[in-house]
Each structure stands twice: as structure tokens, then as C-alpha cells.
Amino acid sequence: MTVLEYLKDHILYLDGGMGTLLQEEGLQPGEYPERWNLSHPEIIRKLQKAYFDAGSHVVIANTFGANGLKFEPKELEEMIRAAVGHTRWAAEHSAHPGPKFVALDIGPTGRMLRPYGDLDFEDAVEIFAQVVRIGVDCGADLVMIETMNDSYETKAALLAAKENSDLPVFVSNAYGEDGKLMTGASPAAMVAMLEGMGADAIGANCSLGPKQLHGVVEELLACASVPVLLKPNAGLPRSVNGQTVYDVAAEAFAEDVTALLKKGVRIAGGCCGTTPDYIRSLVKQSRDVKAVEITDQGRTVISSYTHAVCLGRDPILIGERINPTGKKRFKEALRTGDMDYLLNEGIRQQEKGVQVLDVNVGLPEIDEAEMLERAVGELQAVIDLPIQMDTSNTAAMERALRRYNGKAMVNSVNGKEESMAAIFPLVKKYGGVVVALTLDESGIPATVEGRLDVARKILHTAREYGIAPKDIIFDTLAMTVSAAPDAAMVTLGALERIEKELNCRTSLGVSNVSFGLPQRQAINAAFFAAALERGLSAAIMNPDSGDMMKMYYAHRALHGLDENCIAYMDFMSHYVPIETKSASTVSAPVQGSGSALQRAIGKGLGEQAGALTAQLLETRAPLDIVQQEIIPALDEVGRGFESKRVYLPQLLMSAEAAKSAFEKIKDAMSNAPASTTGCAVVVATVHGDIHDIGKNIVRLLLENYGFAVMDLGRDVAPEQIVAAVTKCHAPLVGLSALMTTTVPAMEETIRQLREKAPWCRIVVGGAVLTREYAAAIGADHYAKDAMETVRYAEEVQKMM
């Protein structure tokens, strides 16, 4: 029996934490737990057998941090083979009844992927693929990807698992108190992407206890059509007599998790602080709980790296302006690689209110595959909207889909066998909602029934590729009424019947209907209204069209989709018609305030920020620009981050844009650089911990706020940190730790700093810490995120 066969009708129990148990067995601060697979095999086997004996069906091999960034290839393979072998031994020697499975464990690399970090997506895929290949070869039953706090790294790991094995893959992410990943993804966004790529189970683990993860679990259950898994911590950590303990006991933990099993969670275990006793209690308390049937939610959904957009009764707008057709300036930007032009067009459409961006960069004289991949990547760095990939070039489509951070809209496929054979495998592999044009080898049918026949053929073929109807959205092809008087009614009739009879969503390029006619906006708006009344799910349109935008907001208000007509009133309060020769366009308010430089920094437009700074330096003093332009822009973004209106990727891109501006300032100054006017700050990830994402973010923001940062890197011994602090007499040091096994190293570093550098303030951060825990190990301040570290550094500087 395979793990998926057992999961069909049963609750599946996972194991609990490993790091704290190894510490109890003697794992030293800074020591890699994975090396114990070779040096202490009897302890690893004992602990894993204890989990099987407690009732775990799946025990995870001790490979969480095993990857090529940390270990040389020979040692890596030896450790993984030993780890899987130990777990298999534990399964075979446990007397507990029931099926037993061995999972290969994959955790985060500790590095951020480009454009926010220095690790390329394909390099991340290969790092994970190396682990998967070894795990498959030595007999793992499934792959467990867990504790991922970045959607992009999660995608890299899942892609590696799917490309290098046929094993079931469970994926679990670490959500924060705000219910989102560190880089901003909601549970709904993660379900959209992971389910689209074929994950066999999706869930949450680490960071928080079961009660704190209740909201995350509810959202996962509401969105997922695959089993939902849960591996919470034993509550929150604290330090007692130098030992890390957690505030939720085994019985209370079991009670909380059992309540969530009753709501529909199908796979459950524990993470930090949980032991075999926790799993034993959970199995006992939930023994009479019947597995809740897993049903297909039937959601047609796309996503960005932050959120999901569901296509249904409430229509969405797809901005059409990133398309070279008829746009001389846009074509020139593509030829010259002027990405700022493209990015500004995307930002402008987002500010006008579209929910999705259509991206078409097809020009005969450029490398479309390279350009589409680049355009999608750079747009995602500054905009959080889902993207519709618009190309007939299959190679370009695959390159863009592969690197897209989310579940994209794919434009398009049609009823031709050649088209379906090219596009459907890409959608199956990378996920996506595909726009299906109702035409085939015979052309565009002239009747409603003919277009429905093409739609049925597309659905039938899609099923053969494993693509469900919910991931098909039909375009019934708006044709110009000036050439065919009944064209609009055929399009609308087919649209309405597809919505009602095939229960599929629909999309239209609305403005096609008016080609060749004067005052096209009038025709477009009337056709748009008619399509909306017949159930149109999405419109590819120009958000500059005042008539169409008014129609959209009015439709939502009249159909009960706009509570208290708030969106309608907000839109109309800013509506400024601009009469032109051919259209009525609308000027929507630009979000945010400030100068062009402040806006460029706020939007993360690095090249533009540098160019604008250079212009300002012709008339203004460098420090004046820093104090009146750059710092206020960073403060605005920082406040947005602190209030959860801005997510980490946007914060990082704004910091990079500010860095570009600072470079121009430095070049213009003959004295000390403006970026090092603050006090000295030493930052490091503590001994034994290679995860430096948080530390790198802190460094970047501190530098942008003018602090002189000495970055010691990761896996830094206490003595090295103390030496750096005393050498420069730094008034502040920042310490980071992600893993429970490395918190003792942080505590030892603090002890040595108190002894040899008593003047130095200590700020700490990391996923395993809390404010109380930080105080217990002797830190002066706990920072929940990078911006809080900046604020504390500012306080320290004021005290100097």
C-alpha cells in the first residue's frame, strides 16, 4: 500500500520535532544535526523508532538541512543514504501496527532567490534536485518539503521533486502571525500554485502553535482540493534554566489538533517542541475521528507571489497595455531593452484598478523567449498582480511559466490538435489557467453551436492531459460588428451557454468588437455591459477607457458585488474624463504621494531612481536629497511594511532602488559617503546556522538608513562576533537564528558579549524566537522583522 492509497480513506499521522530531541541527546550548539546520521546512528534510529511506536505513519528522515550549499557531494550522499536507511530500520523494527512510510525531508536553503537575493532560481532547483535524486535512489516513499517561508523557493523545491521522481510530494509552508509567508504569500496563493503544479498534499508547519495557525488552516481547507496537512509547534518557545521549552503540553496540543482534524485536516503531526508523547496523545485523542472527505473546490484561480484571484461571479479586469500592437514607443522600448518603460506601464495599470496584467512582448526582431522571461521576472519584482502570459511562441511560454512565481494565466490554446499538444503539457507541469479560443482547424465557427462544439473538444482533450475544466477559461472571440452584423450576438450567445452548460469561466478581448467604427468606446462599453450580463468572468481591456471603467464599477454596484457601493463611489470621486479624438479616458489617482524620485523608490524602480537622482544633483545638494527625498521614501515603504500593506519583496526592491540613488549621491560627494553617517552595527547569523535571509535583509535596510554595517556572514562563532564588536567598539550587534538547534549558540554569543563588550546593545531575531525568549537569553531587544531592527538602531544612535 502506498501512502496516497492509505490517505484516501484515513487520517495520516506524521512525526514530531527532531532538533530539540537531538539537543537533549547531546547535540552541541553549532553542530549540524544531519551529521549525526553518520556519527550517532543509534540515537537517530532510537528517536525515529519512538515516533513509529507512538503511532506515526510517516517518519521524516533527518535530512532537513542536507543540501549542496552546506555539504560536499560525497558527504551529502552518505548522510542522506544513512538518514533514509535509519528511518527504514525504525519502520521495520517498530511493533506498532499500521502502515509505515519513510519521507525524504527537504527544508529551505537559507538563501533568498533573485531578484531579492543572490541565488538563481535554476540553481535552487538543482540544489533540491540533487537531494531528491539521492533520496529516490535509496528508497524513500515520499518527499516532504517543509518550513518554506518563500513561495518562490517552494516552487523550486516542488519542481525539483516532480522533475526527478515519481514519488508523492507533500508541501508545507511556515506562516507568520499575520497568516502569510515571509515574502507575502497567503494560504490561498500557495494552494493555487502548489495544487496547479501537482503537489499531493499542502499545509502549514512550524512558527506557531495549533491555535495560532487556526486561521491559516481554515483558509487552506476552503481553497484546497487535495489533502491539507498540519505540523504546528508545541506553542511558543521560552528559556527555562538555559533550556528551550514550549508552552503547550502534549494533551492540549492533541486537543487543538484533533479539533482541526474534525474540520477536515487529513495529515497531522508536530514540529518544534513536540516529541513522541505529543504524537501518542494526538493518535489517542483522535482515534474516533472520521476522515473528512476531500472534495474538489472547483475554483478557477490564478495567483501572484502574494495573493490569489478567483474567476467567477465577480468579473475581473485584465490590463491590455503591455502589448506592442499599434504602440510605436512600446516597440522601441522592447528593441532597446528599456524595462523601465514596461514596468511603469504595469504600475500605471495596477493603479488604474486592473486585477491581472496581460504581458505580450512579441516582436519579430527580438528574442521573444528571453524578453518574456525577463519582463515577467522584472514585473513581478515591483508589482504583485497575477500575470497573463500572452504569446504564441511555445518556447517563450515555457521559459516564462517556469520562472513565474505563482499560478499564471496562459494565453492561449485553441481547438487545433497542434496547439493543444504544445500548450497542455506546459499547463500540466507548471500549473496555470489556460485561455481557450473557440476555433480549430476549420477556423472560427460562425454559429453559437459551432463554438460550443470546439469548447467541448478542448475540454475532452484537456482531461486526457489531466487538466480539469476549472483550469480552462473560454474566449468566444469578439469579432468586429462592422464586418459581420451578427458577430456580437454569436460571441455573447456562446459565452452565455459556456457559462451555463459547461460551467466554465469566460474571457473576452472586448475592444475587438469595434474595429473600423467611429467613437469606438461607445460600442465597446455597450458590448462590455452585455457580456457582463451574460456572465463574463474576465475582460482584457484598456483601463484608460473611462466608459468601460464606469460600466464595470456600475455593474458591480448593481449586482451586489460592491458592498455599500464603496468601490463605485471611490472611482467616481476621482474620475476625470479626458476627451480625445477617439476615446474618453479616465485619469485615476496615483497611489502614494511625493516626488518622482520618491515614487521610483517606493515602486522599486532602480534604474529610474538612479537617473532621477542624477538629475536632482544638478540643482540640489546631495545631503538635501538624502534627507528630503530618499529617507522619506524609505520611511513611507517601511510604514507600509509595518502595517502589512507592503510585503517583503516590495520592501527589498525599494531598498535596492534607494541603493541606486545612494550610489549617485556617493559619486557626487567628495567627503564621507552619506550612506555611512550612522553608528556601526555588526550583524551575523550565529554558529551552526547557515540561514542568512533575515540577516541580509537587515543589513540592506540598515545601510540604506545610513548605518555602517559590518556583516560577518553566517555560521559565525561567538568569539569571532565578540572580536569584531570590540575591534570597532560597535554600539549595536544584530544576531539571527532560524533553527531551534542554534539558539544555544546565540545565547553563548550573548554571554560572551556581556563579558567582553558590555557597552554593546544586542538585538536578536529569527523564526524560533519570541520577545520573552529573547529576554530570557539576555538580549536587549527582539525584532520581529527588519524594519523593527532599523527602528531600534535609530534609538541606539540617539542614546549615543
mmCIF file with all atom_site columns, N, CA, C and O in Angstrom, residues 146 168 175 179 226 230 263 379 385 389 393 409 469 512 520 529 559 590 642 667 678 719 752 773:
data_model
loop_
_atom_site.group_PDB
_atom_site.id
_atom_site.type_symbol
_atom_site.label_atom_id
_atom_site.label_alt_id
_atom_site.label_comp_id
_atom_site.label_asym_id
_atom_site.label_entity_id
_atom_site.label_seq_id
_atom_site.pdbx_PDB_ins_code
_atom_site.Cartn_x
_atom_site.Cartn_y
_atom_site.Cartn_z
_atom_site.occupancy
_atom_site.B_iso_or_equiv
_atom_site.pdbx_formal_charge
_atom_site.auth_seq_id
_atom_site.auth_comp_id
_atom_site.auth_asym_id
_atom_site.auth_atom_id
_atom_site.pdbx_PDB_model_num
ATOM 1  N N  . GLU A 1 146 ? 9.213   21.164 3.570   1.00 0.00 ? 146 GLU A N  1
ATOM 2  C CA . GLU A 1 146 ? 8.604   21.817 4.730   1.00 0.00 ? 146 GLU A CA 1
ATOM 3  C C  . GLU A 1 146 ? 9.355   23.054 5.189   1.00 0.00 ? 146 GLU A C  1
ATOM 4  O O  . GLU A 1 146 ? 10.494  23.296 4.803   1.00 0.00 ? 146 GLU A O  1
ATOM 5  N N  . PRO A 1 168 ? 5.166   10.632 -4.292  1.00 0.00 ? 168 PRO A N  1
ATOM 6  C CA . PRO A 1 168 ? 4.243   11.657 -3.787  1.00 0.00 ? 168 PRO A CA 1
ATOM 7  C C  . PRO A 1 168 ? 5.023   12.785 -3.130  1.00 0.00 ? 168 PRO A C  1
ATOM 8  O O  . PRO A 1 168 ? 6.085   12.555 -2.526  1.00 0.00 ? 168 PRO A O  1
ATOM 9  N N  . TYR A 1 175 ? 3.972   29.856 8.079   1.00 0.00 ? 175 TYR A N  1
ATOM 10 C CA . TYR A 1 175 ? 3.228   31.113 8.062   1.00 0.00 ? 175 TYR A CA 1
ATOM 11 C C  . TYR A 1 175 ? 3.464   31.902 9.344   1.00 0.00 ? 175 TYR A C  1
ATOM 12 O O  . TYR A 1 175 ? 3.632   31.332 10.426  1.00 0.00 ? 175 TYR A O  1
ATOM 13 N N  . GLY A 1 179 ? -0.634  35.415 9.114   1.00 0.00 ? 179 GLY A N  1
ATOM 14 C CA . GLY A 1 179 ? -1.250  34.444 8.222   1.00 0.00 ? 179 GLY A CA 1
ATOM 15 C C  . GLY A 1 179 ? -0.631  34.385 6.846   1.00 0.00 ? 179 GLY A C  1
ATOM 16 O O  . GLY A 1 179 ? -1.218  33.808 5.929   1.00 0.00 ? 179 GLY A O  1
ATOM 17 N N  . VAL A 1 226 ? -6.924  19.096 -2.452  1.00 0.00 ? 226 VAL A N  1
ATOM 18 C CA . VAL A 1 226 ? -6.035  17.990 -2.079  1.00 0.00 ? 226 VAL A CA 1
ATOM 19 C C  . VAL A 1 226 ? -5.970  17.958 -0.558  1.00 0.00 ? 226 VAL A C  1
ATOM 20 O O  . VAL A 1 226 ? -6.409  18.893 0.114   1.00 0.00 ? 226 VAL A O  1
ATOM 21 N N  . LEU A 1 230 ? -0.964  19.499 8.627   1.00 0.00 ? 230 LEU A N  1
ATOM 22 C CA . LEU A 1 230 ? -0.666  20.455 9.698   1.00 0.00 ? 230 LEU A CA 1
ATOM 23 C C  . LEU A 1 230 ? 0.389   19.865 10.626  1.00 0.00 ? 230 LEU A C  1
ATOM 24 O O  . LEU A 1 230 ? 0.229   18.752 11.135  1.00 0.00 ? 230 LEU A O  1
ATOM 25 N N  . LYS A 1 263 ? -12.356 19.300 11.363  1.00 0.00 ? 263 LYS A N  1
ATOM 26 C CA . LYS A 1 263 ? -12.743 20.294 10.358  1.00 0.00 ? 263 LYS A CA 1
ATOM 27 C C  . LYS A 1 263 ? -12.297 19.917 8.950   1.00 0.00 ? 263 LYS A C  1
ATOM 28 O O  . LYS A 1 263 ? -12.724 20.528 7.980   1.00 0.00 ? 263 LYS A O  1
ATOM 29 N N  . LEU A 1 379 ? 8.637   42.475 -13.827 1.00 0.00 ? 379 LEU A N  1
ATOM 30 C CA . LEU A 1 379 ? 7.322   42.937 -13.393 1.00 0.00 ? 379 LEU A CA 1
ATOM 31 C C  . LEU A 1 379 ? 6.977   42.381 -12.019 1.00 0.00 ? 379 LEU A C  1
ATOM 32 O O  . LEU A 1 379 ? 6.454   43.089 -11.154 1.00 0.00 ? 379 LEU A O  1
ATOM 33 N N  . LEU A 1 385 ? 0.524   41.841 -8.911  1.00 0.00 ? 385 LEU A N  1
ATOM 34 C CA . LEU A 1 385 ? -0.632  41.325 -9.648  1.00 0.00 ? 385 LEU A CA 1
ATOM 35 C C  . LEU A 1 385 ? -0.286  40.007 -10.350 1.00 0.00 ? 385 LEU A C  1
ATOM 36 O O  . LEU A 1 385 ? 0.830   39.824 -10.818 1.00 0.00 ? 385 LEU A O  1
ATOM 37 N N  . MET A 1 389 ? 0.321   35.357 -19.403 1.00 0.00 ? 389 MET A N  1
ATOM 38 C CA . MET A 1 389 ? 1.368   35.224 -20.416 1.00 0.00 ? 389 MET A CA 1
ATOM 39 C C  . MET A 1 389 ? 0.710   35.179 -21.791 1.00 0.00 ? 389 MET A C  1
ATOM 40 O O  . MET A 1 389 ? -0.066  34.265 -22.076 1.00 0.00 ? 389 MET A O  1
ATOM 41 N N  . ASN A 1 393 ? 4.397   31.778 -28.975 1.00 0.00 ? 393 ASN A N  1
ATOM 42 C CA . ASN A 1 393 ? 5.706   31.133 -29.011 1.00 0.00 ? 393 ASN A CA 1
ATOM 43 C C  . ASN A 1 393 ? 5.802   30.151 -27.848 1.00 0.00 ? 393 ASN A C  1
ATOM 44 O O  . ASN A 1 393 ? 5.908   30.557 -26.693 1.00 0.00 ? 393 ASN A O  1
ATOM 45 N N  . MET A 1 409 ? -1.952  32.936 -15.797 1.00 0.00 ? 409 MET A N  1
ATOM 46 C CA . MET A 1 409 ? -2.965  32.768 -16.820 1.00 0.00 ? 409 MET A CA 1
ATOM 47 C C  . MET A 1 409 ? -2.219  32.587 -18.143 1.00 0.00 ? 409 MET A C  1
ATOM 48 O O  . MET A 1 409 ? -1.284  33.337 -18.444 1.00 0.00 ? 409 MET A O  1
ATOM 49 N N  . PRO A 1 469 ? -11.628 20.993 -16.028 1.00 0.00 ? 469 PRO A N  1
ATOM 50 C CA . PRO A 1 469 ? -12.362 22.118 -16.626 1.00 0.00 ? 469 PRO A CA 1
ATOM 51 C C  . PRO A 1 469 ? -12.201 23.424 -15.865 1.00 0.00 ? 469 PRO A C  1
ATOM 52 O O  . PRO A 1 469 ? -12.260 24.506 -16.463 1.00 0.00 ? 469 PRO A O  1
ATOM 53 N N  . ASN A 1 512 ? -12.104 44.391 -29.540 1.00 0.00 ? 512 ASN A N  1
ATOM 54 C CA . ASN A 1 512 ? -12.082 43.873 -30.910 1.00 0.00 ? 512 ASN A CA 1
ATOM 55 C C  . ASN A 1 512 ? -13.398 44.110 -31.631 1.00 0.00 ? 512 ASN A C  1
ATOM 56 O O  . ASN A 1 512 ? -13.445 44.195 -32.858 1.00 0.00 ? 512 ASN A O  1
ATOM 57 N N  . ARG A 1 520 ? -15.387 54.427 -30.978 1.00 0.00 ? 520 ARG A N  1
ATOM 58 C CA . ARG A 1 520 ? -15.329 53.013 -30.620 1.00 0.00 ? 520 ARG A CA 1
ATOM 59 C C  . ARG A 1 520 ? -15.686 52.755 -29.157 1.00 0.00 ? 520 ARG A C  1
ATOM 60 O O  . ARG A 1 520 ? -16.219 51.696 -28.811 1.00 0.00 ? 520 ARG A O  1
ATOM 61 N N  . ALA A 1 529 ? -21.017 45.729 -21.344 1.00 0.00 ? 529 ALA A N  1
ATOM 62 C CA . ALA A 1 529 ? -22.176 45.601 -20.455 1.00 0.00 ? 529 ALA A CA 1
ATOM 63 C C  . ALA A 1 529 ? -22.985 44.347 -20.787 1.00 0.00 ? 529 ALA A C  1
ATOM 64 O O  . ALA A 1 529 ? -23.424 43.607 -19.896 1.00 0.00 ? 529 ALA A O  1
ATOM 65 N N  . HIS A 1 559 ? -25.108 44.649 -9.108  1.00 0.00 ? 559 HIS A N  1
ATOM 66 C CA . HIS A 1 559 ? -25.251 43.205 -8.916  1.00 0.00 ? 559 HIS A CA 1
ATOM 67 C C  . HIS A 1 559 ? -24.816 42.735 -7.534  1.00 0.00 ? 559 HIS A C  1
ATOM 68 O O  . HIS A 1 559 ? -24.565 41.546 -7.319  1.00 0.00 ? 559 HIS A O  1
ATOM 69 N N  . VAL A 1 590 ? -2.855  58.406 -8.725  1.00 0.00 ? 590 VAL A N  1
ATOM 70 C CA . VAL A 1 590 ? -1.650  57.615 -8.484  1.00 0.00 ? 590 VAL A CA 1
ATOM 71 C C  . VAL A 1 590 ? -1.560  57.357 -6.992  1.00 0.00 ? 590 VAL A C  1
ATOM 72 O O  . VAL A 1 590 ? -1.692  58.272 -6.185  1.00 0.00 ? 590 VAL A O  1
ATOM 73 N N  . GLU A 1 642 ? 5.293   47.760 7.989   1.00 0.00 ? 642 GLU A N  1
ATOM 74 C CA . GLU A 1 642 ? 4.921   47.559 9.391   1.00 0.00 ? 642 GLU A CA 1
ATOM 75 C C  . GLU A 1 642 ? 3.416   47.403 9.566   1.00 0.00 ? 642 GLU A C  1
ATOM 76 O O  . GLU A 1 642 ? 2.953   46.699 10.465  1.00 0.00 ? 642 GLU A O  1
ATOM 77 N N  . ASP A 1 667 ? 28.857  59.211 -5.541  1.00 0.00 ? 667 ASP A N  1
ATOM 78 C CA . ASP A 1 667 ? 29.695  59.695 -6.636  1.00 0.00 ? 667 ASP A CA 1
ATOM 79 C C  . ASP A 1 667 ? 29.821  61.211 -6.622  1.00 0.00 ? 667 ASP A C  1
ATOM 80 O O  . ASP A 1 667 ? 30.832  61.760 -7.055  1.00 0.00 ? 667 ASP A O  1
ATOM 81 N N  . GLY A 1 678 ? 25.601  56.851 10.066  1.00 0.00 ? 678 GLY A N  1
ATOM 82 C CA . GLY A 1 678 ? 25.078  56.280 11.299  1.00 0.00 ? 678 GLY A CA 1
ATOM 83 C C  . GLY A 1 678 ? 26.155  55.541 12.066  1.00 0.00 ? 678 GLY A C  1
ATOM 84 O O  . GLY A 1 678 ? 27.305  55.435 11.657  1.00 0.00 ? 678 GLY A O  1
ATOM 85 N N  . GLU A 1 719 ? 33.210  33.800 19.382  1.00 0.00 ? 719 GLU A N  1
ATOM 86 C CA . GLU A 1 719 ? 34.472  34.518 19.541  1.00 0.00 ? 719 GLU A CA 1
ATOM 87 C C  . GLU A 1 719 ? 34.721  35.491 18.391  1.00 0.00 ? 719 GLU A C  1
ATOM 88 O O  . GLU A 1 719 ? 35.254  36.592 18.595  1.00 0.00 ? 719 GLU A O  1
ATOM 89 N N  . GLN A 1 752 ? 29.115  35.896 25.995  1.00 0.00 ? 752 GLN A N  1
ATOM 90 C CA . GLN A 1 752 ? 30.464  36.395 25.772  1.00 0.00 ? 752 GLN A CA 1
ATOM 91 C C  . GLN A 1 752 ? 30.480  37.898 25.510  1.00 0.00 ? 752 GLN A C  1
ATOM 92 O O  . GLN A 1 752 ? 31.405  38.606 25.937  1.00 0.00 ? 752 GLN A O  1
ATOM 93 N N  . TYR A 1 773 ? 11.416  35.003 24.899  1.00 0.00 ? 773 TYR A N  1
ATOM 94 C CA . TYR A 1 773 ? 12.559  34.108 24.733  1.00 0.00 ? 773 TYR A CA 1
ATOM 95 C C  . TYR A 1 773 ? 13.846  34.919 24.592  1.00 0.00 ? 773 TYR A C  1
ATOM 96 O O  . TYR A 1 773 ? 14.889  34.595 25.188  1.00 0.00 ? 773 TYR A O  1
#
